Amino acid sequence: MTMKTDSVLKQDMENVCSADFIDWDRFRGKTILITGATGLIGSTVVNALLYANEKRSLEMKVLALVRNITRAEAKFSAYKNSESLKFIVGTVEAIPEIEDSVDFIIHGASQTASKAFIQQPVETILTAVQGTLNLLELAKRKKSEGMVYLSSMETYGHPQKGHKVSESDAGALSSLDIRNSYPISKQQCEALCCAYASEYGVPAMIARLTQTFGPGVDYNDNRIFAYFGRCIIEKNDIVLKTKGETERDYLYTADAVTAILSILLNGEKGTAYNIADETTYCSIAEMARMLADEADIQVTFDIQDAAANGYLSTLYMDLDTSRLKALGWKVMYPGGLPEIYRRMIECMHKE
């Protein structure tokens, strides 16, 4: 690797700030509320907005809703003295009173750990539904100009292999499968966004993201992309706990940010948008072998009970991003999975 961690992150922020398909002037003097602000996508959004704010002199204010102020202050230490960043300590289930105006909302707070979908299904559902209801009420009360709800590709259920998944597809999910506490609650949140858009005119839009990763992934993150990264760094063989037959698209964090901002500014209320880099489509096993070959390690299999670990059954999720591209969005990192992993790994070495 030739890039240094700081240069990778700075380059990402510069690329987002320079994206010619984002009308940054529309954020001038505005206040943007971010929930899930210390998460991978949320923190990248916060950093990108603050970077653009300084670079373009936009006089924006970012309100970051956080559960843990200590973690938040550490994550955004570069802006500890900035008047453009304000922390609101609380949860989406019980949002504290916000006196500031709220011109835009990016709602990313959600349970993300697969095991929690099984072990804490009640909390998974309540965080999603109650939290989204609260944010929609806030958007209605504050007369916000735009709100993007970060949903998931899992709302599509299990499309057939070879099918290109568009936003008009409907996912069939059993309410009796405990793991579906996550995708079904996401569907309910989407329905709430559409209902508020229709009944109250709230400009709520839906972003259905594929699996997203890049700089900011914690070294000990238990998701598969972080595990693959650790194996490459530590020169350990990749051990798959399933056959790795699931096929999906992936997405780089900075590309997720520009997609979310494109939807926030140009999306149609009550409408869903797929977000993915369609060039990355492959199976988990194919991705593992590609990375292993490049890192000179091996791929082995230790098949375990997928359901008990919260893993999805075999999935084929090839997302059609035509609707998003019609807003002007485009992938800024055309190197596909090898480039995404190189950039992530450079930033996830142990300190």
CSV table of C-alpha atoms in Angstrom, one decimal:
chain,number,residue,atom,x,y,z
A,1,MET,CA,0.0,0.0,0.0
A,2,THR,CA,1.3,3.4,-0.8
A,3,MET,CA,-1.5,5.6,0.6
A,4,LYS,CA,-1.5,6.8,4.2
A,5,THR,CA,-4.6,6.6,6.3
A,6,ASP,CA,-5.1,10.4,6.5
A,7,SER,CA,-4.6,10.9,2.8
A,8,VAL,CA,-7.2,8.2,2.0
A,9,LEU,CA,-9.8,9.9,4.1
A,10,LYS,CA,-8.9,13.4,2.9
A,11,GLN,CA,-9.1,12.3,-0.7
A,12,ASP,CA,-12.5,10.8,0.0
A,13,MET,CA,-13.8,14.0,1.5
A,14,GLU,CA,-12.3,16.1,-1.3
A,15,ASN,CA,-14.0,13.8,-3.9
A,16,VAL,CA,-17.3,14.1,-2.2
A,17,CYS,CA,-16.9,17.9,-1.9
A,18,SER,CA,-16.0,18.1,-5.6
A,19,ALA,CA,-18.8,16.0,-6.9
A,20,ASP,CA,-20.3,18.0,-9.8
A,21,PHE,CA,-23.7,16.4,-9.5
A,22,ILE,CA,-24.3,17.8,-6.0
A,23,ASP,CA,-25.7,21.3,-5.8
A,24,TRP,CA,-23.8,22.3,-2.6
A,25,ASP,CA,-25.2,25.8,-2.7
A,26,ARG,CA,-28.6,24.4,-1.6
A,27,PHE,CA,-27.0,23.6,1.7
A,28,ARG,CA,-25.8,27.1,2.3
A,29,GLY,CA,-26.9,28.3,5.7
A,30,LYS,CA,-28.9,25.2,6.3
A,31,THR,CA,-29.1,22.9,9.4
A,32,ILE,CA,-28.8,19.1,8.8
A,33,LEU,CA,-29.7,16.5,11.4
A,34,ILE,CA,-27.9,13.1,11.2
A,35,THR,CA,-29.0,10.1,13.2
A,36,GLY,CA,-26.8,7.1,13.6
A,37,ALA,CA,-24.0,9.7,13.4
A,38,THR,CA,-21.3,7.6,14.9
A,39,GLY,CA,-22.0,4.6,12.6
A,40,LEU,CA,-20.0,3.8,9.5
A,41,ILE,CA,-22.3,5.6,7.0
A,42,GLY,CA,-23.5,8.3,9.4
A,43,SER,CA,-19.9,9.3,10.4
A,44,THR,CA,-18.8,9.5,6.8
A,45,VAL,CA,-21.8,11.7,6.0
A,46,VAL,CA,-21.0,14.0,9.0
A,47,ASN,CA,-17.3,14.3,8.0
A,48,ALA,CA,-18.1,14.9,4.4
A,49,LEU,CA,-20.6,17.7,5.2
A,50,LEU,CA,-18.2,19.4,7.7
A,51,TYR,CA,-15.4,19.2,5.1
A,52,ALA,CA,-17.5,20.7,2.4
A,53,ASN,CA,-18.8,23.3,4.8
A,54,GLU,CA,-15.2,24.5,5.4
A,55,LYS,CA,-14.0,24.1,1.9
A,56,ARG,CA,-17.0,25.9,0.3
A,57,SER,CA,-17.8,28.3,3.2
A,58,LEU,CA,-21.4,27.1,3.3
A,59,GLU,CA,-22.2,28.3,6.9
A,60,MET,CA,-24.0,25.0,7.5
A,61,LYS,CA,-24.7,23.5,10.9
A,62,VAL,CA,-24.6,19.7,11.4
A,63,LEU,CA,-26.7,18.3,14.3
A,64,ALA,CA,-25.5,14.8,15.2
A,65,LEU,CA,-27.8,12.7,17.3
A,66,VAL,CA,-25.6,10.4,19.4
A,67,ARG,CA,-26.1,7.9,22.2
A,68,ASN,CA,-22.5,8.1,23.6
A,69,ILE,CA,-21.0,11.6,23.8
A,70,THR,CA,-17.5,10.3,24.6
A,71,ARG,CA,-17.5,8.1,21.5
A,72,ALA,CA,-18.8,11.0,19.4
A,73,GLU,CA,-16.2,13.5,20.6
A,74,ALA,CA,-13.5,11.0,19.9
A,75,LYS,CA,-14.8,10.2,16.4
A,76,PHE,CA,-15.1,13.8,15.4
A,77,SER,CA,-12.2,15.2,17.4
A,78,ALA,CA,-11.0,17.2,14.4
A,79,TYR,CA,-14.1,19.4,14.8
A,80,LYS,CA,-14.1,19.6,18.6
A,81,ASN,CA,-13.9,23.4,18.4
A,82,SER,CA,-16.1,23.9,15.4
A,83,GLU,CA,-19.3,25.8,15.8
A,84,SER,CA,-20.7,23.9,12.8
A,85,LEU,CA,-21.1,20.6,14.7
A,86,LYS,CA,-23.5,20.2,17.6
A,87,PHE,CA,-24.0,17.0,19.4
A,88,ILE,CA,-27.5,16.1,20.6
A,89,VAL,CA,-27.3,13.3,23.2
A,90,GLY,CA,-30.2,10.9,23.1
A,91,THR,CA,-31.9,8.2,21.1
A,92,VAL,CA,-34.2,8.1,18.1
A,93,GLU,CA,-36.8,6.3,20.4
A,94,ALA,CA,-36.8,9.4,22.7
A,95,ILE,CA,-35.4,12.4,20.8
A,96,PRO,CA,-34.6,15.4,23.1
A,97,GLU,CA,-36.1,18.7,22.3
A,98,ILE,CA,-34.3,20.4,19.4
A,99,GLU,CA,-34.5,24.1,19.4
A,100,ASP,CA,-32.6,24.6,16.2
A,101,SER,CA,-34.2,24.7,12.8
A,102,VAL,CA,-33.9,21.3,11.0
A,103,ASP,CA,-33.8,21.9,7.2
A,104,PHE,CA,-32.7,18.4,6.2
A,105,ILE,CA,-32.7,15.0,7.9
A,106,ILE,CA,-30.6,11.9,7.2
A,107,HIS,CA,-31.9,9.1,9.3
A,108,GLY,CA,-29.4,6.3,9.6
A,109,ALA,CA,-29.9,5.1,13.2
A,110,SER,CA,-30.6,1.3,13.1
A,111,GLN,CA,-29.6,-2.0,14.6
A,112,THR,CA,-27.0,-3.5,12.3
A,113,ALA,CA,-25.7,-6.6,14.0
A,114,SER,CA,-27.2,-9.8,12.5
A,115,LYS,CA,-27.2,-11.7,15.8
A,116,ALA,CA,-29.2,-8.9,17.4
A,117,PHE,CA,-31.9,-9.4,14.9
A,118,ILE,CA,-32.4,-12.8,16.5
A,119,GLN,CA,-31.4,-12.1,20.1
A,120,GLN,CA,-33.1,-8.7,20.4
A,121,PRO,CA,-35.9,-8.7,17.8
A,122,VAL,CA,-38.2,-6.5,19.9
A,123,GLU,CA,-35.6,-3.8,20.3
A,124,THR,CA,-34.7,-4.1,16.6
A,125,ILE,CA,-38.3,-3.4,15.6
A,126,LEU,CA,-38.9,-0.6,18.1
A,127,THR,CA,-35.7,1.3,17.3
A,128,ALA,CA,-36.7,1.2,13.7
A,129,VAL,CA,-40.4,2.0,13.8
A,130,GLN,CA,-40.6,4.3,16.8
A,131,GLY,CA,-37.4,6.1,15.7
A,132,THR,CA,-38.6,6.7,12.2
A,133,LEU,CA,-42.0,7.8,13.4
A,134,ASN,CA,-40.3,10.4,15.7
A,135,LEU,CA,-38.1,11.7,12.9
A,136,LEU,CA,-41.0,12.0,10.5
A,137,GLU,CA,-42.9,14.0,13.1
A,138,LEU,CA,-39.9,16.2,13.6
A,139,ALA,CA,-39.6,16.8,9.8
A,140,LYS,CA,-43.3,17.6,9.8
A,141,ARG,CA,-43.1,20.0,12.7
A,142,LYS,CA,-39.9,21.7,11.5
A,143,LYS,CA,-41.2,21.9,7.9
A,144,SER,CA,-37.9,20.3,6.7
A,145,GLU,CA,-37.0,20.6,3.1
A,146,GLY,CA,-35.9,16.9,2.7
A,147,MET,CA,-35.5,13.7,4.7
A,148,VAL,CA,-33.7,10.5,3.6
A,149,TYR,CA,-34.4,7.3,5.5
A,150,LEU,CA,-31.6,4.7,5.1
A,151,SER,CA,-33.3,1.4,4.4
A,152,SER,CA,-31.8,-1.8,3.1
A,153,MET,CA,-31.7,-4.2,0.2
A,154,GLU,CA,-33.1,-6.8,2.6
A,155,THR,CA,-36.6,-5.3,2.1
A,156,TYR,CA,-36.7,-7.2,-1.2
A,157,GLY,CA,-36.7,-10.6,0.4
A,158,HIS,CA,-35.3,-13.3,-1.8
A,159,PRO,CA,-35.3,-12.4,-5.5
A,160,GLN,CA,-34.6,-15.1,-8.0
A,161,LYS,CA,-31.1,-15.7,-9.3
A,162,GLY,CA,-30.5,-13.7,-12.5
A,163,HIS,CA,-33.3,-11.1,-11.7
A,164,LYS,CA,-32.4,-7.4,-11.8
A,165,VAL,CA,-34.0,-5.9,-8.8
A,166,SER,CA,-35.8,-2.6,-9.3
A,167,GLU,CA,-37.6,-0.4,-6.7
A,168,SER,CA,-41.0,-1.6,-7.9
A,169,ASP,CA,-40.2,-5.2,-6.8
A,170,ALA,CA,-41.9,-6.3,-3.6
A,171,GLY,CA,-40.2,-8.6,-1.1
A,172,ALA,CA,-42.1,-11.6,0.4
A,173,LEU,CA,-40.9,-12.0,4.1
A,174,SER,CA,-42.4,-14.3,6.7
A,175,SER,CA,-43.3,-12.4,9.9
A,176,LEU,CA,-42.8,-15.7,11.8
A,177,ASP,CA,-39.1,-15.8,11.1
A,178,ILE,CA,-37.5,-13.9,14.0
A,179,ARG,CA,-34.5,-12.7,11.9
A,180,ASN,CA,-37.0,-10.8,9.7
A,181,SER,CA,-37.5,-8.4,12.6
A,182,TYR,CA,-34.9,-6.3,10.7
A,183,PRO,CA,-36.2,-6.3,7.1
A,184,ILE,CA,-39.9,-6.2,8.0
A,185,SER,CA,-39.3,-3.3,10.4
A,186,LYS,CA,-37.4,-1.6,7.5
A,187,GLN,CA,-40.5,-2.2,5.3
A,188,GLN,CA,-42.7,-0.6,7.9
A,189,CYS,CA,-40.5,2.4,8.1
A,190,GLU,CA,-40.6,2.8,4.4
A,191,ALA,CA,-44.4,2.6,4.6
A,192,LEU,CA,-44.4,5.4,7.2
A,193,CYS,CA,-42.2,7.6,5.0
A,194,CYS,CA,-44.7,7.1,2.1
A,195,ALA,CA,-47.6,7.7,4.4
A,196,TYR,CA,-46.2,11.0,5.8
A,197,ALA,CA,-45.3,12.1,2.2
A,198,SER,CA,-48.8,11.4,1.0
A,199,GLU,CA,-50.9,12.6,4.0
A,200,TYR,CA,-48.8,15.5,5.3
A,201,GLY,CA,-46.5,16.4,2.4
A,202,VAL,CA,-43.4,15.5,4.3
A,203,PRO,CA,-40.5,15.3,1.7
A,204,ALA,CA,-39.4,11.8,2.9
A,205,MET,CA,-37.4,9.6,0.6
A,206,ILE,CA,-36.0,6.1,0.9
A,207,ALA,CA,-32.4,4.9,0.2
A,208,ARG,CA,-32.1,1.2,-0.2
A,209,LEU,CA,-28.5,0.5,0.3
A,210,THR,CA,-26.5,-2.6,-0.5
A,211,GLN,CA,-23.7,-3.7,1.8
A,212,THR,CA,-21.4,-0.7,2.2
A,213,PHE,CA,-17.9,-0.4,3.5
A,214,GLY,CA,-14.7,1.6,3.3
A,215,PRO,CA,-12.6,3.8,5.7
A,216,GLY,CA,-14.1,4.0,9.1
A,217,VAL,CA,-14.7,0.3,9.5
A,218,ASP,CA,-13.6,-0.7,13.0
A,219,TYR,CA,-10.8,-3.3,13.1
A,220,ASN,CA,-12.9,-5.7,15.2
A,221,ASP,CA,-16.1,-5.2,13.3
A,222,ASN,CA,-17.9,-8.6,13.0
A,223,ARG,CA,-19.2,-8.1,9.5
A,224,ILE,CA,-17.8,-10.1,6.7
A,225,PHE,CA,-16.0,-7.3,4.9
A,226,ALA,CA,-14.1,-6.4,8.1
A,227,TYR,CA,-13.2,-10.1,8.6
A,228,PHE,CA,-11.8,-10.4,5.1
A,229,GLY,CA,-9.8,-7.2,5.8
A,230,ARG,CA,-8.3,-8.6,9.0
A,231,CYS,CA,-7.4,-11.9,7.2
A,232,ILE,CA,-5.5,-9.9,4.5
A,233,ILE,CA,-3.7,-7.7,7.1
A,234,GLU,CA,-2.8,-10.6,9.4
A,235,LYS,CA,-2.1,-13.0,6.5
A,236,ASN,CA,-4.6,-15.5,7.8
A,237,ASP,CA,-6.6,-17.8,5.6
A,238,ILE,CA,-10.2,-16.8,5.0
A,239,VAL,CA,-12.6,-19.3,6.7
A,240,LEU,CA,-16.1,-19.2,5.4
A,241,LYS,CA,-18.9,-20.4,7.7
A,242,THR,CA,-21.3,-20.9,4.8
A,243,LYS,CA,-20.8,-22.0,1.2
A,244,GLY,CA,-20.6,-18.3,0.2
A,245,GLU,CA,-23.3,-18.7,-2.5
A,246,THR,CA,-25.0,-15.3,-1.7
A,247,GLU,CA,-24.6,-12.9,-4.6
A,248,ARG,CA,-24.9,-9.1,-4.2
A,249,ASP,CA,-23.6,-5.7,-5.2
A,250,TYR,CA,-21.3,-3.7,-2.8
A,251,LEU,CA,-20.7,0.0,-2.3
A,252,TYR,CA,-17.9,2.3,-1.2
A,253,THR,CA,-18.7,4.6,1.8
A,254,ALA,CA,-17.9,7.9,-0.1
A,255,ASP,CA,-20.1,6.8,-3.0
A,256,ALA,CA,-22.9,6.1,-0.4
A,257,VAL,CA,-22.6,9.7,0.8
A,258,THR,CA,-22.9,11.2,-2.6
A,259,ALA,CA,-25.9,9.0,-3.4
A,260,ILE,CA,-27.6,10.0,-0.1
A,261,LEU,CA,-27.0,13.7,-0.8
A,262,SER,CA,-28.3,13.3,-4.4
A,263,ILE,CA,-31.5,11.8,-3.1
A,264,LEU,CA,-31.8,14.4,-0.3
A,265,LEU,CA,-31.6,17.3,-2.8
A,266,ASN,CA,-33.1,15.8,-6.0
A,267,GLY,CA,-35.2,12.9,-5.0
A,268,GLU,CA,-39.0,12.7,-5.2
A,269,LYS,CA,-40.9,12.4,-1.9
A,270,GLY,CA,-42.3,9.0,-1.1
A,271,THR,CA,-40.0,7.4,-3.5
A,272,ALA,CA,-37.3,4.7,-3.0
A,273,TYR,CA,-33.9,4.6,-4.6
A,274,ASN,CA,-31.5,1.6,-4.9
A,275,ILE,CA,-27.9,2.5,-4.0
A,276,ALA,CA,-25.1,0.1,-5.2
A,277,ASP,CA,-22.1,-0.2,-7.4
A,278,GLU,CA,-23.4,-2.6,-10.0
A,279,THR,CA,-19.9,-3.4,-11.3
A,280,THR,CA,-19.1,-5.2,-8.0
A,281,TYR,CA,-21.8,-7.9,-8.2
A,282,CYS,CA,-20.4,-11.3,-7.2
A,283,SER,CA,-20.8,-14.2,-4.7
A,284,ILE,CA,-19.2,-14.1,-1.3
A,285,ALA,CA,-17.1,-17.1,-2.3
A,286,GLU,CA,-16.0,-15.3,-5.5
A,287,MET,CA,-15.0,-12.2,-3.5
A,288,ALA,CA,-13.1,-14.3,-0.9
A,289,ARG,CA,-11.1,-16.1,-3.6
A,290,MET,CA,-10.4,-12.8,-5.4
A,291,LEU,CA,-9.0,-11.3,-2.3
A,292,ALA,CA,-7.2,-14.4,-1.2
A,293,ASP,CA,-5.4,-14.7,-4.6
A,294,GLU,CA,-4.3,-11.1,-4.3
A,295,ALA,CA,-3.1,-11.5,-0.7
A,296,ASP,CA,-1.5,-14.9,-1.3
A,297,ILE,CA,-3.7,-16.7,1.3
A,298,GLN,CA,-6.2,-19.5,1.1
A,299,VAL,CA,-10.0,-19.9,1.4
A,300,THR,CA,-11.3,-22.8,3.4
A,301,PHE,CA,-14.8,-23.7,4.6
A,302,ASP,CA,-16.2,-24.5,8.1
A,303,ILE,CA,-19.9,-24.8,7.4
A,304,GLN,CA,-22.1,-23.8,10.4
A,305,ASP,CA,-25.7,-23.2,11.2
A,306,ALA,CA,-26.5,-20.1,9.3
A,307,ALA,CA,-29.8,-19.3,11.1
A,308,ALA,CA,-28.2,-19.6,14.6
A,309,ASN,CA,-25.6,-17.0,13.6
A,310,GLY,CA,-28.1,-14.6,12.1
A,311,TYR,CA,-26.8,-15.1,8.6
A,312,LEU,CA,-29.2,-14.7,5.7
A,313,SER,CA,-30.1,-17.7,3.6
A,314,THR,CA,-28.6,-17.7,0.1
A,315,LEU,CA,-29.5,-14.4,-1.5
A,316,TYR,CA,-29.3,-13.0,-5.1
A,317,MET,CA,-29.5,-9.2,-4.9
A,318,ASP,CA,-28.5,-7.5,-8.1
A,319,LEU,CA,-29.8,-4.0,-7.7
A,320,ASP,CA,-30.9,-1.8,-10.6
A,321,THR,CA,-29.6,1.8,-9.9
A,322,SER,CA,-31.2,3.5,-13.0
A,323,ARG,CA,-33.5,5.6,-10.9
A,324,LEU,CA,-30.6,7.0,-8.8
A,325,LYS,CA,-28.4,7.6,-11.8
A,326,ALA,CA,-31.3,9.6,-13.3
A,327,LEU,CA,-30.7,12.1,-10.5
A,328,GLY,CA,-27.2,12.6,-11.8
A,329,TRP,CA,-25.4,10.3,-9.4
A,330,LYS,CA,-22.4,8.3,-10.5
A,331,VAL,CA,-19.8,6.1,-8.9
A,332,MET,CA,-16.6,8.0,-8.2
A,333,TYR,CA,-14.4,5.0,-7.5
A,334,PRO,CA,-14.5,2.8,-10.6
A,335,GLY,CA,-11.9,0.3,-9.4
A,336,GLY,CA,-14.6,-2.0,-7.9
A,337,LEU,CA,-14.0,-4.3,-5.0
A,338,PRO,CA,-10.1,-4.4,-5.2
A,339,GLU,CA,-10.0,-0.6,-4.8
A,340,ILE,CA,-12.7,-0.6,-2.1
A,341,TYR,CA,-10.8,-3.1,-0.1
A,342,ARG,CA,-7.4,-1.4,-0.6
A,343,ARG,CA,-8.8,1.9,0.7
A,344,MET,CA,-10.6,0.2,3.7
A,345,ILE,CA,-7.6,-1.9,4.7
A,346,GLU,CA,-5.3,1.1,4.6
A,347,CYS,CA,-7.5,2.7,7.3
A,348,MET,CA,-8.2,-0.3,9.5
A,349,HIS,CA,-4.7,-1.3,10.7
A,350,LYS,CA,-4.4,-1.7,14.4
A,351,GLU,CA,-3.2,1.5,16.1
